[in-house]
């Protein structure tokens, strides 16, 4: 058996790379700090069912991504979502239909990364704290002090701030990752026993604390009871209220929601708040992926491209391509 390749992070970028390397006949080993795959494209279990608190949907612009999304659809991992879209601007809620195709994982966002993971080897609940090189190979140390290895290459597929520390052995790559600022997002789920009397399925919000809101039951495969909504605060509001207690975040965002949704909003029967510290890169980049091919260390993630689901998948493909190219 060949020396495996370590991949840190089982979000879409890490799994995209894992798939490509596995398909090329290489051994890989994934490490993930959470208990499941998906990262920001994951789904959270709750008392009222599974909630998509991170990525809400994705769009497709790149031909290669279009091909893979068609495969996901065939496998039942993804479906088109055609919401009744609204826009809230200057105090007005208005219907805002468009022609854009939007996709979601089915029956939950994490179905896609779970499908991609399949039988690939992964260690969950394993936070990698350090990546270091011995004479010939790479080794990883986790937060419990356990060392993993040897590995022929290391591919880091975490958000940029977390990648910076893990890239210490490749200072140029570490400096590039350190230059990426990532913005936070507060996410809140609200559930109502009596369905809200509105046609809104999703709404882009241009002012106030909110940025986006969506009705869970409007998405394929999510006929939830009670009527559940996911609200996202804007980057600016989230940054300004980073350390606000969850109860206060829920109160603020519930209030903003009730003011703009245009129908009666009763007290919610369930609430949940989640803070995404590294939700989105402040700017898009055109790096594809970061590579020090001579050392055998790579980094990928949405922050290397568009800061969207599509960017994460493409970046994982690019990291794998560069690694395979250098091996030849
Ligand atoms: P991640 O999903 O962050 O994966 C990185 C993984 O690495 C995580 O699983 C993490 O746990 C793991 N990890 C980190 N550090 C370590 C470590 N030290 N050791 C081991 N594991 C580690 N995109 C869209 O296209 N459309 C949207 O509507 C949309 N909405 C969004 C809403 C929110 C609130 C958020 C947060 C994101 C949204 N996005 C959206 C962006 C999209 O989710 C991301 O672009 C994409 O999921 C990023 O994938 P990734 O693999 O690059 O990173
Ligand atoms: P998209 O093409 O649907 O939306 C891009 C942007 O165009 C929207 O943010 C919105 O401002 C505008 N827009 C699109 N359709 C509209 C309509 N019908 N009416 C009014 N405005 C409309 O999707 P794309 O480009 O794939 O972007 C993904 C979405 O994910 C964006 O909304 C983005 O803000 C969001 N996102 C959120 C993150 C977070 O942390 N909250 C992180 C990354 C992405």
Coordinates of C-alpha atoms in Angstrom, one line a residue, residues 62-326:
X62 CA -18.9 26.5 -14.1
X63 CA -19.5 23.6 -16.6
X64 CA -17.5 21.1 -14.5
X65 CA -19.6 21.9 -11.5
X66 CA -22.8 21.6 -13.6
X67 CA -21.8 18.1 -14.6
X68 CA -21.2 17.0 -11.0
X69 CA -24.4 18.6 -9.8
X70 CA -26.3 16.6 -12.5
X71 CA -24.7 13.4 -11.0
X72 CA -25.8 14.5 -7.4
X73 CA -29.3 15.0 -8.7
X74 CA -29.4 11.5 -10.3
X75 CA -28.2 10.0 -7.0
X76 CA -30.9 11.8 -5.1
X77 CA -28.5 14.0 -3.1
X78 CA -29.6 17.3 -4.6
X79 CA -32.7 18.8 -6.1
X80 CA -33.7 22.1 -7.6
X81 CA -35.3 24.6 -5.2
X82 CA -37.7 27.1 -6.8
X83 CA -38.6 29.5 -4.0
X84 CA -41.0 32.3 -4.2
X85 CA -38.3 35.0 -3.7
X86 CA -38.7 38.4 -2.2
X87 CA -36.5 41.4 -1.6
X88 CA -36.7 43.8 1.4
X89 CA -35.4 47.2 0.7
X90 CA -36.2 50.8 1.9
X91 CA -38.8 49.4 4.2
X92 CA -40.7 47.6 1.5
X93 CA -41.1 43.8 1.0
X94 CA -41.6 43.1 -2.7
X95 CA -41.8 39.9 -4.8
X96 CA -38.6 39.5 -6.7
X97 CA -38.8 36.5 -9.1
X98 CA -35.8 35.6 -11.3
X99 CA -34.7 32.9 -13.7
X100 CA -31.7 31.7 -11.6
X101 CA -31.5 27.9 -11.0
X102 CA -30.9 27.2 -7.3
X103 CA -30.0 23.8 -5.8
X104 CA -30.2 22.3 -2.3
X105 CA -29.1 19.0 -0.8
X106 CA -32.0 16.5 -0.2
X107 CA -33.4 15.8 2.2
X108 CA -30.9 18.1 3.9
X109 CA -27.8 20.1 2.8
X110 CA -25.4 17.6 4.4
X111 CA -26.7 14.8 2.1
X112 CA -24.2 15.9 -0.5
X113 CA -21.1 15.7 1.6
X114 CA -22.4 12.6 3.3
X115 CA -22.8 11.0 -0.2
X116 CA -19.4 12.1 -1.3
X117 CA -17.8 10.8 1.9
X118 CA -19.3 7.3 1.3
X119 CA -16.7 4.8 2.6
X120 CA -13.7 7.0 2.5
X121 CA -11.6 6.8 5.6
X122 CA -12.3 9.6 8.0
X123 CA -11.5 10.4 11.7
X124 CA -14.3 12.6 13.1
X125 CA -14.0 14.6 16.3
X126 CA -10.3 15.0 15.6
X127 CA -9.0 18.5 15.5
X128 CA -5.6 18.8 13.9
X129 CA -3.4 21.3 15.9
X130 CA -0.1 21.0 14.0
X131 CA 1.3 19.7 10.7
X132 CA 5.0 18.9 10.6
X133 CA 7.4 17.3 8.2
X134 CA 9.9 14.6 9.2
X135 CA 12.8 13.5 7.0
X136 CA 10.6 12.2 4.2
X137 CA 7.0 12.3 5.3
X138 CA 4.4 14.5 6.9
X139 CA 2.8 14.0 10.3
X140 CA -0.1 15.6 12.1
X141 CA -0.7 16.2 15.7
X142 CA -4.2 16.5 17.0
X143 CA -5.5 18.6 19.9
X144 CA -5.3 15.5 22.2
X145 CA -1.5 15.3 21.5
X146 CA -1.8 12.1 19.4
X147 CA 0.4 12.0 16.3
X148 CA -0.9 10.7 13.0
X149 CA 1.2 9.6 10.0
X150 CA 3.3 9.1 8.0
X151 CA 1.7 10.9 5.0
X152 CA 3.1 11.6 1.6
X153 CA 1.3 14.9 1.2
X154 CA -1.0 17.1 3.3
X155 CA -4.0 18.9 1.9
X156 CA -5.6 21.5 4.2
X157 CA -9.2 22.2 3.5
X158 CA -10.3 24.4 6.4
X159 CA -11.3 28.1 6.4
X160 CA -8.4 30.4 5.9
X161 CA -7.8 31.5 9.5
X162 CA -7.6 27.9 10.6
X163 CA -5.4 27.0 7.6
X164 CA -2.9 29.7 8.5
X165 CA -1.7 27.9 11.6
X166 CA -1.6 24.5 9.9
X167 CA 0.5 25.9 7.1
X168 CA 3.4 26.9 9.3
X169 CA 5.8 24.6 7.5
X170 CA 5.1 26.5 4.2
X171 CA 5.5 30.2 5.2
X172 CA 4.5 31.6 1.7
X173 CA 1.2 29.6 1.8
X174 CA 0.6 30.6 5.4
X175 CA 1.1 34.3 4.5
X176 CA -1.5 34.0 1.7
X177 CA -4.0 32.3 3.9
X178 CA -3.3 34.9 6.7
X179 CA -4.2 37.7 4.2
X180 CA -7.8 36.4 3.9
X181 CA -10.3 38.0 6.2
X182 CA -13.3 35.9 6.9
X183 CA -16.6 37.5 8.1
X184 CA -18.9 35.9 10.7
X185 CA -22.7 35.2 10.4
X186 CA -25.2 34.7 13.2
X187 CA -27.8 32.2 12.1
X188 CA -31.2 31.7 13.9
X189 CA -33.9 29.1 13.5
X190 CA -37.5 29.9 14.6
X191 CA -40.4 27.6 14.5
X192 CA -44.1 28.4 14.7
X193 CA -46.9 25.9 15.6
X194 CA -49.3 27.9 13.4
X195 CA -47.9 28.3 9.9
X196 CA -47.2 32.0 9.0
X197 CA -49.7 33.5 6.6
X198 CA -47.2 34.6 3.9
X199 CA -46.1 33.6 0.4
X200 CA -42.4 34.3 1.2
X201 CA -40.1 31.3 0.7
X202 CA -36.9 33.2 0.7
X203 CA -36.0 36.9 1.0
X204 CA -32.9 38.9 0.4
X205 CA -32.7 41.7 3.0
X206 CA -30.9 45.0 2.1
X207 CA -31.1 46.8 5.5
X208 CA -31.2 46.2 9.2
X209 CA -29.6 43.3 11.0
X210 CA -30.8 40.6 8.6
X211 CA -29.3 39.5 5.3
X212 CA -31.4 36.6 4.3
X213 CA -34.4 34.5 5.5
X214 CA -35.9 31.2 4.2
X215 CA -38.8 28.9 5.0
X216 CA -37.6 25.4 5.5
X217 CA -40.8 23.7 4.2
X218 CA -40.5 25.4 0.8
X219 CA -37.4 23.2 0.1
X220 CA -37.7 19.8 -1.5
X221 CA -37.9 16.9 1.0
X222 CA -38.5 19.2 4.1
X223 CA -42.2 19.2 4.8
X224 CA -41.5 20.2 8.4
X225 CA -44.0 20.5 11.2
X226 CA -43.9 23.1 12.8
X227 CA -43.3 25.9 10.3
X228 CA -39.6 26.6 10.5
X229 CA -37.6 29.6 9.3
X230 CA -33.8 30.2 9.1
X231 CA -32.6 33.8 9.4
X232 CA -29.1 35.0 8.7
X233 CA -27.7 38.2 10.1
X234 CA -25.5 40.4 7.8
X235 CA -21.7 40.3 8.2
X236 CA -21.7 43.8 9.6
X237 CA -24.3 43.1 12.3
X238 CA -22.7 39.7 13.1
X239 CA -19.3 41.3 13.5
X240 CA -20.7 44.0 15.8
X241 CA -22.6 41.5 17.9
X242 CA -20.1 38.7 17.9
X243 CA -20.2 38.0 21.6
X244 CA -23.9 38.8 22.2
X245 CA -25.5 35.9 24.2
X246 CA -27.6 33.6 22.0
X247 CA -30.9 34.6 23.7
X248 CA -30.3 38.3 22.8
X249 CA -29.3 37.4 19.2
X250 CA -32.6 35.4 18.9
X251 CA -34.6 38.3 20.3
X252 CA -33.0 40.9 17.9
X253 CA -33.4 38.8 14.8
X254 CA -36.9 37.6 15.7
X255 CA -37.9 41.3 16.1
X256 CA -36.3 42.2 12.7
X257 CA -38.1 39.3 11.0
X258 CA -41.5 40.2 12.5
X259 CA -41.1 43.7 11.3
X260 CA -40.4 42.9 7.7
X261 CA -42.3 39.7 6.9
X262 CA -45.6 41.4 6.5
X263 CA -47.9 39.1 8.4
X264 CA -48.6 38.3 12.1
X265 CA -45.7 36.6 13.8
X266 CA -46.7 34.7 17.0
X267 CA -44.2 33.8 19.7
X268 CA -42.0 31.0 18.4
X269 CA -42.3 27.4 19.8
X270 CA -38.6 26.7 19.2
X271 CA -35.6 28.8 18.7
X272 CA -31.9 28.1 18.1
X273 CA -28.9 30.3 17.4
X274 CA -25.6 29.4 15.8
X275 CA -22.6 31.6 15.3
X276 CA -20.4 30.9 12.2
X277 CA -17.2 32.6 13.1
X278 CA -15.6 32.1 9.6
X279 CA -18.7 32.2 7.4
X280 CA -17.5 33.9 4.3
X281 CA -14.3 35.5 2.9
X282 CA -14.5 39.3 2.8
X283 CA -13.2 39.2 -0.9
X284 CA -13.2 36.6 -3.7
X285 CA -9.8 35.4 -4.9
X286 CA -8.6 33.7 -8.1
X287 CA -6.1 31.3 -6.6
X288 CA -7.9 28.1 -7.3
X289 CA -5.8 26.4 -4.5
X290 CA -2.5 27.1 -2.8
X291 CA 0.3 24.7 -3.4
X292 CA 3.9 24.1 -2.5
X293 CA 4.3 21.0 -4.7
X294 CA 8.0 20.4 -3.8
X295 CA 7.1 20.2 -0.1
X296 CA 3.9 18.3 -0.8
X297 CA 1.5 20.6 1.0
X298 CA -1.7 22.1 -0.4
X299 CA -4.6 24.3 0.8
X300 CA -8.0 24.7 -0.7
X301 CA -11.4 26.0 0.3
X302 CA -14.1 28.5 -0.8
X303 CA -11.7 31.3 0.2
X304 CA -9.4 30.4 -2.7
X305 CA -12.2 31.2 -5.1
X306 CA -15.7 32.6 -4.9
X307 CA -16.6 32.1 -1.2
X308 CA -19.6 29.9 -2.4
X309 CA -20.4 26.2 -2.5
X310 CA -19.3 26.1 -6.1
X311 CA -16.0 27.7 -5.3
X312 CA -15.4 25.2 -2.5
X313 CA -15.9 22.3 -4.9
X314 CA -13.8 23.8 -7.6
X315 CA -11.0 24.6 -5.2
X316 CA -10.9 21.0 -4.0
X317 CA -10.6 19.8 -7.6
X318 CA -7.8 22.3 -8.3
X319 CA -5.8 21.2 -5.2
X320 CA -6.2 17.5 -6.3
X321 CA -5.2 18.4 -9.9
X322 CA -2.0 20.1 -8.9
X323 CA -1.1 17.3 -6.6
X324 CA -1.6 14.7 -9.3
X325 CA 0.2 16.8 -11.9
X326 CA 3.3 17.0 -9.7

